[in-house]
């Protein structure tokens, strides 16, 4: 299964792939107030379709503000409510910085030994 989405008025795209009981969603572009309103439901759908949770590849995200962070935290909250998890497999320097500064990086663990891009 592969789900692809691109918002024509926003510089954001998302692709979701099935990986067994989990789904992997790759996001590229800018995550801000407008784009997170589109991306949030895309990620919620991926979570609903998964058996155990969603893995995120945010390596292509050039910008992420607090609305993007809030969207990720809501996704995590829904996952926990459903007995699932949300991990960040890859993150761009912008995402890593935001998660680090807010102390939320440990909330999105990854099984991968190195899940962040070096700046």
mmCIF file with all atom_site columns, C-alpha atoms in Angstrom, residues 14-80:
data_model
loop_
_atom_site.group_PDB
_atom_site.id
_atom_site.type_symbol
_atom_site.label_atom_id
_atom_site.label_alt_id
_atom_site.label_comp_id
_atom_site.label_asym_id
_atom_site.label_entity_id
_atom_site.label_seq_id
_atom_site.pdbx_PDB_ins_code
_atom_site.Cartn_x
_atom_site.Cartn_y
_atom_site.Cartn_z
_atom_site.occupancy
_atom_site.B_iso_or_equiv
_atom_site.pdbx_formal_charge
_atom_site.auth_seq_id
_atom_site.auth_comp_id
_atom_site.auth_asym_id
_atom_site.auth_atom_id
_atom_site.pdbx_PDB_model_num
ATOM 1  C CA . UNK A 1 14 ? 3.474  13.250 2.353  1.00 0.00 ? 14 UNK A CA 1
ATOM 2  C CA . UNK A 1 15 ? 3.835  9.646  1.250  1.00 0.00 ? 15 UNK A CA 1
ATOM 3  C CA . UNK A 1 16 ? 2.714  6.712  3.359  1.00 0.00 ? 16 UNK A CA 1
ATOM 4  C CA . UNK A 1 17 ? 3.930  3.143  2.899  1.00 0.00 ? 17 UNK A CA 1
ATOM 5  C CA . UNK A 1 18 ? 2.899  -0.067 4.589  1.00 0.00 ? 18 UNK A CA 1
ATOM 6  C CA . UNK A 1 19 ? 5.645  -1.839 6.530  1.00 0.00 ? 19 UNK A CA 1
ATOM 7  C CA . UNK A 1 20 ? 4.013  -4.836 8.119  1.00 0.00 ? 20 UNK A CA 1
ATOM 8  C CA . UNK A 1 21 ? 1.990  -3.804 11.153 1.00 0.00 ? 21 UNK A CA 1
ATOM 9  C CA . UNK A 1 22 ? 3.278  -0.219 10.938 1.00 0.00 ? 22 UNK A CA 1
ATOM 10 C CA . UNK A 1 23 ? 3.022  2.550  8.400  1.00 0.00 ? 23 UNK A CA 1
ATOM 11 C CA . UNK A 1 24 ? 5.887  4.803  7.363  1.00 0.00 ? 24 UNK A CA 1
ATOM 12 C CA . UNK A 1 25 ? 5.037  8.374  6.379  1.00 0.00 ? 25 UNK A CA 1
ATOM 13 C CA . UNK A 1 26 ? 7.657  10.535 4.659  1.00 0.00 ? 26 UNK A CA 1
ATOM 14 C CA . UNK A 1 27 ? 7.022  14.259 4.897  1.00 0.00 ? 27 UNK A CA 1
ATOM 15 C CA . UNK A 1 28 ? 8.821  16.941 2.897  1.00 0.00 ? 28 UNK A CA 1
ATOM 16 C CA . UNK A 1 29 ? 8.377  20.700 2.838  1.00 0.00 ? 29 UNK A CA 1
ATOM 17 C CA . UNK A 1 30 ? 7.367  23.276 5.417  1.00 0.00 ? 30 UNK A CA 1
ATOM 18 C CA . UNK A 1 31 ? 5.147  22.439 8.381  1.00 0.00 ? 31 UNK A CA 1
ATOM 19 C CA . UNK A 1 32 ? 3.403  25.552 9.689  1.00 0.00 ? 32 UNK A CA 1
ATOM 20 C CA . UNK A 1 33 ? -0.102 26.562 10.770 1.00 0.00 ? 33 UNK A CA 1
ATOM 21 C CA . UNK A 1 34 ? -1.628 26.165 7.308  1.00 0.00 ? 34 UNK A CA 1
ATOM 22 C CA . UNK A 1 35 ? 0.154  22.997 6.271  1.00 0.00 ? 35 UNK A CA 1
ATOM 23 C CA . UNK A 1 36 ? -0.292 21.236 9.633  1.00 0.00 ? 36 UNK A CA 1
ATOM 24 C CA . UNK A 1 37 ? -4.062 21.639 9.195  1.00 0.00 ? 37 UNK A CA 1
ATOM 25 C CA . UNK A 1 38 ? -3.702 19.490 6.050  1.00 0.00 ? 38 UNK A CA 1
ATOM 26 C CA . UNK A 1 39 ? -0.996 17.139 7.357  1.00 0.00 ? 39 UNK A CA 1
ATOM 27 C CA . UNK A 1 40 ? -2.687 16.337 10.684 1.00 0.00 ? 40 UNK A CA 1
ATOM 28 C CA . UNK A 1 41 ? -5.589 14.407 9.112  1.00 0.00 ? 41 UNK A CA 1
ATOM 29 C CA . UNK A 1 42 ? -3.170 12.640 6.731  1.00 0.00 ? 42 UNK A CA 1
ATOM 30 C CA . UNK A 1 43 ? -1.162 11.364 9.711  1.00 0.00 ? 43 UNK A CA 1
ATOM 31 C CA . UNK A 1 44 ? -4.323 10.508 11.674 1.00 0.00 ? 44 UNK A CA 1
ATOM 32 C CA . UNK A 1 45 ? -5.510 8.385  8.722  1.00 0.00 ? 45 UNK A CA 1
ATOM 33 C CA . UNK A 1 46 ? -2.146 6.584  8.626  1.00 0.00 ? 46 UNK A CA 1
ATOM 34 C CA . UNK A 1 47 ? -2.418 5.922  12.357 1.00 0.00 ? 47 UNK A CA 1
ATOM 35 C CA . UNK A 1 48 ? -5.940 4.551  11.973 1.00 0.00 ? 48 UNK A CA 1
ATOM 36 C CA . UNK A 1 49 ? -4.841 2.208  9.161  1.00 0.00 ? 49 UNK A CA 1
ATOM 37 C CA . UNK A 1 50 ? -1.858 0.852  11.097 1.00 0.00 ? 50 UNK A CA 1
ATOM 38 C CA . UNK A 1 51 ? -1.980 -2.039 13.525 1.00 0.00 ? 51 UNK A CA 1
ATOM 39 C CA . UNK A 1 52 ? 0.759  -0.861 15.880 1.00 0.00 ? 52 UNK A CA 1
ATOM 40 C CA . UNK A 1 53 ? 1.598  2.725  14.914 1.00 0.00 ? 53 UNK A CA 1
ATOM 41 C CA . UNK A 1 54 ? 3.291  5.139  12.556 1.00 0.00 ? 54 UNK A CA 1
ATOM 42 C CA . UNK A 1 55 ? 6.955  5.798  11.826 1.00 0.00 ? 55 UNK A CA 1
ATOM 43 C CA . UNK A 1 56 ? 7.762  9.278  10.552 1.00 0.00 ? 56 UNK A CA 1
ATOM 44 C CA . UNK A 1 57 ? 10.534 10.285 8.189  1.00 0.00 ? 57 UNK A CA 1
ATOM 45 C CA . UNK A 1 58 ? 10.784 14.048 8.671  1.00 0.00 ? 58 UNK A CA 1
ATOM 46 C CA . UNK A 1 59 ? 14.187 14.347 7.009  1.00 0.00 ? 59 UNK A CA 1
ATOM 47 C CA . UNK A 1 60 ? 12.706 16.423 4.190  1.00 0.00 ? 60 UNK A CA 1
ATOM 48 C CA . UNK A 1 61 ? 11.060 19.001 6.452  1.00 0.00 ? 61 UNK A CA 1
ATOM 49 C CA . UNK A 1 62 ? 12.870 22.319 6.018  1.00 0.00 ? 62 UNK A CA 1
ATOM 50 C CA . UNK A 1 63 ? 10.753 24.268 8.526  1.00 0.00 ? 63 UNK A CA 1
ATOM 51 C CA . UNK A 1 64 ? 8.528  23.276 11.444 1.00 0.00 ? 64 UNK A CA 1
ATOM 52 C CA . UNK A 1 65 ? 6.893  25.668 13.892 1.00 0.00 ? 65 UNK A CA 1
ATOM 53 C CA . UNK A 1 66 ? 4.935  25.147 17.117 1.00 0.00 ? 66 UNK A CA 1
ATOM 54 C CA . UNK A 1 67 ? 1.748  24.285 15.213 1.00 0.00 ? 67 UNK A CA 1
ATOM 55 C CA . UNK A 1 68 ? 3.635  21.375 13.653 1.00 0.00 ? 68 UNK A CA 1
ATOM 56 C CA . UNK A 1 69 ? 4.868  20.340 17.078 1.00 0.00 ? 69 UNK A CA 1
ATOM 57 C CA . UNK A 1 70 ? 1.329  20.480 18.477 1.00 0.00 ? 70 UNK A CA 1
ATOM 58 C CA . UNK A 1 71 ? 0.114  18.340 15.569 1.00 0.00 ? 71 UNK A CA 1
ATOM 59 C CA . UNK A 1 72 ? 2.791  15.722 16.348 1.00 0.00 ? 72 UNK A CA 1
ATOM 60 C CA . UNK A 1 73 ? 1.896  15.753 20.039 1.00 0.00 ? 73 UNK A CA 1
ATOM 61 C CA . UNK A 1 74 ? -1.823 15.266 19.231 1.00 0.00 ? 74 UNK A CA 1
ATOM 62 C CA . UNK A 1 75 ? -0.911 12.380 16.921 1.00 0.00 ? 75 UNK A CA 1
ATOM 63 C CA . UNK A 1 76 ? 1.124  10.797 19.719 1.00 0.00 ? 76 UNK A CA 1
ATOM 64 C CA . UNK A 1 77 ? -1.744 11.273 22.173 1.00 0.00 ? 77 UNK A CA 1
ATOM 65 C CA . UNK A 1 78 ? -4.192 9.517  19.817 1.00 0.00 ? 78 UNK A CA 1
ATOM 66 C CA . UNK A 1 79 ? -1.680 6.721  19.258 1.00 0.00 ? 79 UNK A CA 1
ATOM 67 C CA . UNK A 1 80 ? -1.233 6.126  22.971 1.00 0.00 ? 80 UNK A CA 1
#
